[in-house]
Amino acid sequence: MPEGRTLFERACRGERGGHAPVWIMRQAGRYLPEYRKLREEVDFLTATKTPEVAARITLQPMERYPLDAAILFSDIMTPLEGMGVGLDFDPGPVLERPIRSAEDARSLRPLDPEEGTPFVLEAIRLTRAELSPDRALIGFAGAPFTLFCYLVQGGGSKDFMEARSFLRLETEAATALLELLGDSMVRYLAAQARAGADAVMLFDSWVGLLGPDSYRRFVLPLMRRVVGEVRAATHVPIIYFANGGATLLRDVKEVGADVVGVDWTLPLSRAVAELGPDAVVQGNLDPAALFAPRDELDRAIQGVLEEGATARAHVFNLGHGIHRTTDPDQVAFLVDRVHEHSAR
Ligand code: CP3
């Protein structure tokens, strides 16, 4: 497909025109009855590793709603198995053996995407072949710091203290691990773009645990390098979601991504004030707003669109993943309203 043909890709490049493109983080998932039905027969890991199933799930929300972009059904932890990590899901990721020493960290190998994640690349090819050309397909990876949090902690956590203390106690090993994750995710995202992803997104779900000084010391140089190398290897737009990153946005700007994803705690105009008027932002309706009565939800949607109008361009999304108890009809209403209110 010619570069930048979809409305979504044009918005990522900073162009306005037509309606605001909209997609939803975790749009392929448990709030959809068709997803839950499919998952009765196949467990999560198998679903992510079977290209036909992953493509089917990716397309489920696309069939239901006029969304402007699909995001590949997978997980940020999926490529880690190809680096030698033992992994399970319950429902969040659980590591067989957390990384707790320099020696543990050395046991991991860099990812070769064709070797370690061929099913992801095949799922992208299958999905791209079925998706209509005016709708984009987003590939993604976990950002190195967020992957580091899960690897060292061994699973989910509120504060990831094991991971954050490892960073201070074993700084050299931690830095080497972050670099290895960075190199691996560059290759992974480049391979996804070659397989047909129209844009790639880096999820930094836990970066909000860091203050600006730690972000500048441990994350910013690496993220700049990752984004620079992905850009050198592909021509697709790069989205960086720095969850909880309200205090980090001046530094996030220096990462150099094409689009910055913003969580719901910060009005987009304030994000733009930090990122600069040339910024393209993605977000940021509070996922809880989908539980409000329709008139209130509608006002919240208009509010996000008005805030988004302060940026060079705006990709509408939630401020984080959709909750699994959300009513699917509210999502239909949301997508229609975003299109209607932003049409010109
Ligand atoms: O629709 C999409 O957004 C694409 C698919 C997707 C999943 N995970 C599917 C999934 C994406 C982009 C992710 C990314 C992901 N995974 C992140 C970054 C985004 C974020 O939320 O901050 C993180 C931190 C993970 C790790 C992870 N995987 C967690 C914490 C969980 C448990 C989630 C929960 O709500 O309980 C998972 C499992 C997971 N990943 C599910 C899905 C659909 C649920 C699995 C199931 O039971 O069916």
XYZ file of C-alpha atoms and ligand atoms in Angstrom:
392
model
C 0.000 0.000 0.000
C 1.343 3.480 -0.816
C 2.836 5.264 2.156
C 0.461 7.275 4.295
C -2.755 6.523 2.461
C -5.043 6.056 5.422
C -6.537 8.921 7.415
C -4.847 7.477 10.497
C -1.380 7.563 8.902
C -1.931 11.105 7.640
C -2.885 12.243 11.146
C 0.265 10.560 12.512
C 2.218 12.689 10.013
C 0.565 15.831 11.346
C -2.035 16.329 8.614
C -5.578 17.348 9.479
C -8.528 16.773 7.166
C -11.596 14.583 7.368
C -12.602 13.306 10.791
C -10.296 12.557 13.697
C -9.130 8.956 13.307
C -10.115 6.758 16.235
C -9.009 3.400 17.629
C -9.072 2.017 21.162
C -6.301 0.510 23.247
C -7.174 -3.157 23.946
C -9.940 -2.967 21.344
C -9.471 -6.686 20.660
C -10.260 -8.196 24.026
C -12.531 -9.382 26.775
C -15.286 -6.738 26.599
C -16.264 -8.326 23.241
C -18.532 -11.419 23.517
C -17.031 -12.816 20.300
C -13.552 -12.628 21.877
C -14.717 -14.364 25.064
C -16.386 -17.079 22.975
C -13.243 -17.732 20.976
C -11.172 -17.802 24.171
C -13.341 -20.648 25.545
C -11.652 -22.866 23.003
C -8.138 -21.461 22.880
C -5.946 -20.112 25.676
C -4.348 -16.689 25.437
C -0.798 -17.828 24.622
C -1.991 -20.215 21.912
C -4.173 -17.456 20.449
C -1.184 -15.110 20.200
C 0.955 -17.832 18.587
C -1.548 -19.015 15.975
C -1.504 -16.501 13.096
C -5.030 -17.335 11.855
C -6.480 -16.923 15.372
C -4.508 -13.739 16.125
C -5.633 -12.229 12.811
C -9.257 -13.259 13.489
C -9.216 -11.581 16.926
C -7.499 -8.468 15.522
C -10.331 -8.129 13.009
C -13.211 -8.704 15.484
C -13.533 -5.042 16.566
C -12.983 -3.915 12.957
C -16.060 -5.848 11.863
C -18.181 -4.432 14.651
C -17.134 -0.768 14.495
C -15.947 1.741 11.837
C -12.585 2.095 13.606
C -9.819 3.804 11.619
C -7.046 1.481 12.744
C -6.582 -2.083 13.917
C -3.938 -3.071 16.464
C -2.431 -6.493 16.178
C -3.703 -8.946 18.787
C -0.606 -9.960 20.716
C 1.089 -8.920 23.949
C 4.107 -6.813 24.854
C 5.586 -9.939 26.545
C 5.223 -12.218 23.490
C 8.645 -11.522 21.885
C 10.452 -12.187 25.181
C 9.991 -15.936 24.737
C 12.136 -15.599 21.619
C 14.853 -14.110 23.854
C 14.859 -17.125 26.170
C 12.262 -16.040 28.758
C 9.775 -18.626 30.109
C 6.321 -17.062 30.193
C 2.693 -17.712 31.164
C -0.457 -15.551 31.501
C -2.865 -15.538 34.502
C -4.409 -13.242 33.135
C -1.400 -10.879 33.282
C 2.130 -12.056 32.468
C 3.903 -14.423 34.896
C 7.619 -15.132 34.427
C 8.968 -18.631 35.069
C 12.222 -17.186 36.409
C 12.514 -13.447 37.130
C 15.804 -11.722 36.323
C 17.451 -11.001 39.681
C 21.183 -10.896 38.943
C 23.717 -9.824 36.345
C 24.126 -13.515 35.523
C 20.364 -13.955 34.937
C 20.442 -10.925 32.651
C 23.315 -12.410 30.630
C 21.289 -15.580 29.989
C 18.976 -13.704 27.594
C 19.711 -13.525 23.873
C 18.841 -10.758 21.403
C 15.611 -11.306 19.493
C 15.733 -12.503 15.910
C 12.113 -11.739 14.899
C 11.998 -14.170 11.949
C 13.258 -16.935 14.245
C 11.586 -16.028 17.559
C 8.264 -14.482 16.462
C 7.419 -15.799 12.975
C 3.744 -16.181 14.034
C 3.504 -12.450 14.789
C 4.846 -11.529 11.353
C 2.489 -14.011 9.700
C -0.479 -12.648 11.700
C 0.398 -9.173 10.382
C 0.490 -10.433 6.781
C -2.856 -12.223 7.177
C -4.515 -9.235 8.861
C -3.184 -6.712 6.358
C -4.492 -8.869 3.508
C -8.012 -8.854 4.983
C -8.197 -5.284 6.243
C -9.558 -2.731 3.764
C -6.880 -0.362 2.396
C -8.409 2.712 4.040
C -7.840 1.263 7.519
C -4.393 1.097 9.100
C -2.785 -1.791 10.958
C -0.698 -0.893 14.009
C 2.146 -3.137 15.154
C 3.576 -2.688 18.635
C 6.192 -3.552 21.216
C 6.727 -2.907 24.894
C 9.166 -0.089 25.573
C 12.403 -1.371 27.162
C 11.722 0.072 30.642
C 8.246 -1.505 30.860
C 9.552 -4.894 29.683
C 12.394 -4.558 32.208
C 9.795 -3.998 34.976
C 7.995 -7.282 34.215
C 11.220 -9.242 33.636
C 12.788 -8.269 36.954
C 9.598 -8.212 39.015
C 8.446 -11.536 37.549
C 4.863 -10.355 36.979
C 2.508 -7.436 37.546
C 2.945 -5.097 40.506
C 1.716 -1.732 41.797
C 5.170 -0.278 42.295
C 7.647 -2.727 40.656
C 10.016 -2.264 43.622
C 12.176 -5.280 42.680
C 12.737 -3.783 39.249
C 13.341 -0.249 40.496
C 15.777 -1.420 43.185
C 17.625 -3.640 40.668
C 18.143 -0.502 38.596
C 19.933 1.145 41.549
C 21.718 -1.882 43.028
C 22.880 -3.487 39.791
C 22.987 -0.441 37.556
C 25.477 -1.917 35.124
C 23.546 -5.177 34.620
C 20.249 -3.267 34.483
C 21.576 -0.911 31.819
C 22.880 -3.832 29.772
C 19.468 -5.508 30.029
C 17.672 -2.310 28.974
C 20.009 -1.972 25.981
C 19.414 -5.616 24.989
C 15.649 -5.045 25.177
C 16.016 -1.840 23.152
C 18.040 -3.542 20.390
C 15.573 -6.435 20.297
C 12.502 -4.175 20.065
C 14.109 -2.182 17.215
C 14.469 -5.407 15.237
C 10.989 -6.553 16.250
C 9.273 -3.326 15.153
C 11.271 -3.131 11.918
C 10.224 -6.718 11.104
C 6.568 -5.870 11.840
C 6.740 -2.881 9.479
C 8.313 -5.073 6.768
C 5.507 -7.609 7.269
C 2.906 -4.890 6.610
C 2.266 -2.866 9.782
C 1.387 0.720 8.735
C 2.526 2.239 12.042
C 4.277 0.985 15.164
C 3.626 1.833 18.796
C 5.857 1.542 21.852
C 3.902 0.959 25.087
C 5.707 2.408 28.121
C 2.985 1.442 30.585
C 5.096 1.778 33.751
C 7.400 4.675 32.901
C 5.280 6.920 35.160
C 7.040 5.244 38.102
C 10.127 7.284 37.229
C 10.739 10.949 37.967
C 12.307 13.208 35.345
C 15.880 12.731 36.653
C 15.675 8.929 36.488
C 13.903 9.125 33.141
C 16.737 11.247 31.726
C 19.359 8.965 33.209
C 17.985 5.497 32.441
C 15.400 5.846 29.689
C 15.663 8.926 27.468
C 18.984 8.163 25.689
C 17.863 4.590 25.037
C 14.412 5.614 23.771
C 15.983 8.218 21.470
C 18.195 5.523 20.043
C 15.325 3.027 19.681
C 13.106 5.538 17.863
C 16.000 6.717 15.689
C 16.892 3.168 14.676
C 13.295 2.155 13.970
C 12.977 5.269 11.795
C 16.181 4.431 9.941
C 14.909 0.908 9.277
C 11.305 1.690 8.248
C 9.195 4.593 7.059
C 6.126 4.020 9.195
C 4.992 6.496 11.879
C 6.163 5.748 15.415
C 3.818 6.261 18.387
C 5.166 6.447 21.941
C 2.697 5.936 24.800
C 4.312 7.188 28.014
C 1.642 6.136 30.509
C 1.626 8.212 33.691
C 4.156 10.495 32.040
C 2.618 13.899 32.886
C 5.838 15.038 34.589
C 8.044 13.589 31.850
C 6.616 15.203 28.720
C 9.441 17.695 28.147
C 11.816 14.755 28.036
C 9.366 12.562 26.121
C 9.430 15.233 23.422
C 13.175 14.601 23.050
C 12.493 10.929 22.267
C 11.397 12.121 18.827
C 8.382 9.881 18.169
C 5.898 11.044 15.510
C 2.950 10.718 17.897
C 2.823 10.884 21.702
C 0.146 8.856 23.467
C -1.204 10.608 26.582
C -3.066 8.984 29.469
C -6.380 10.434 30.691
C -5.009 12.259 33.739
C -3.627 15.165 31.692
C -5.781 17.370 29.437
C -4.356 17.245 25.912
C -3.884 21.046 25.782
C -1.523 20.755 28.749
C 0.344 17.922 27.042
C 0.661 20.128 23.943
C 1.943 23.013 26.092
C 4.799 20.705 27.171
C 5.361 18.977 23.837
C 5.077 22.079 21.640
C 2.472 23.155 19.051
C 3.911 20.840 16.370
C 3.100 17.776 18.449
C 0.726 15.082 17.265
C -1.078 13.533 20.230
C -3.078 10.354 20.742
C -5.672 9.916 23.469
C -7.120 10.352 26.000
C -10.720 9.739 27.091
C -10.897 8.238 30.580
C -11.858 4.546 30.068
C -14.359 5.044 32.927
C -16.233 7.635 30.817
C -17.636 4.690 28.814
C -19.690 3.846 31.916
C -21.387 7.269 31.953
C -24.879 7.935 30.551
C -24.789 8.793 26.848
C -25.255 12.567 27.167
C -22.392 12.733 29.620
C -20.202 10.434 27.509
C -20.933 12.647 24.519
C -19.794 15.757 26.410
C -16.613 13.970 27.493
C -15.901 12.995 23.871
C -16.389 16.585 22.710
C -14.137 17.751 25.512
C -11.309 15.469 24.359
C -11.784 16.600 20.740
C -11.630 20.278 21.780
C -8.474 19.610 23.773
C -7.028 17.663 20.839
C -7.670 20.633 18.553
C -4.762 22.437 20.254
C -2.320 19.924 18.745
C -1.051 19.834 15.178
C -3.102 16.670 14.701
C -5.016 14.315 16.982
C -5.648 10.575 16.969
C -8.617 9.856 19.232
C -8.195 7.024 21.731
C -8.854 6.209 25.356
C -6.270 7.285 27.923
C -5.508 3.590 28.604
C -6.930 0.176 27.717
C -10.670 -0.369 27.602
C -11.995 -2.106 30.725
C -13.274 -5.654 30.256
C -16.713 -4.854 31.752
C -17.411 -2.092 29.191
C -20.679 -2.331 27.237
C -19.780 -2.890 23.546
C -22.700 -0.613 22.510
C -21.009 2.301 24.264
C -17.994 1.760 22.014
C -20.228 1.922 18.924
C -21.618 5.218 20.221
C -18.104 6.528 20.925
C -16.725 5.770 17.459
C -19.743 7.336 15.731
C -19.640 10.437 17.906
C -15.911 10.999 17.327
C -16.467 10.757 13.570
C -19.519 13.026 13.619
C -18.156 15.733 15.902
C -14.833 15.968 14.081
C -16.132 15.751 10.494
C -15.505 18.771 8.329
O -6.352 -4.661 21.420
C -5.166 -4.424 21.717
O -4.808 -3.362 22.302
C -4.105 -5.374 21.222
C -3.685 -6.395 22.085
C -2.874 -6.115 23.347
C -2.936 -6.969 24.475
N -1.987 -6.561 25.356
C -3.839 -8.118 24.599
C -4.076 -8.709 25.919
C -1.908 -5.141 23.606
C -1.476 -3.947 22.754
C -1.352 -5.442 24.888
C -0.249 -4.678 25.479
C 0.093 -4.897 26.888
N 0.146 -6.080 27.584
C 0.541 -3.885 27.749
C 0.721 -2.439 27.359
C -0.548 -1.694 27.391
C -1.043 -1.395 28.769
O -2.135 -1.891 29.101
O -0.396 -0.619 29.477
C 0.806 -4.453 28.998
C 1.293 -3.735 30.243
C 0.567 -5.860 28.874
C 0.782 -6.916 29.905
C -0.491 -7.638 30.166
N -1.027 -8.598 29.323
C -1.367 -7.498 31.275
C -1.168 -6.540 32.430
C -2.440 -8.391 31.065
C -3.625 -8.629 31.952
C -4.664 -7.615 31.549
C -5.938 -7.676 32.339
O -6.768 -6.775 32.028
O -6.159 -8.526 33.191
C -2.212 -9.051 29.836
C -3.064 -10.065 29.185
C -3.766 -9.603 27.950
N -3.160 -8.959 26.920
C -5.128 -9.800 27.621
C -5.323 -9.260 26.348
C -6.585 -9.279 25.527
C -6.149 -10.527 28.469
C -5.947 -12.002 28.223
C -7.234 -12.819 28.343
O -7.534 -13.245 29.461
O -7.899 -13.029 27.308
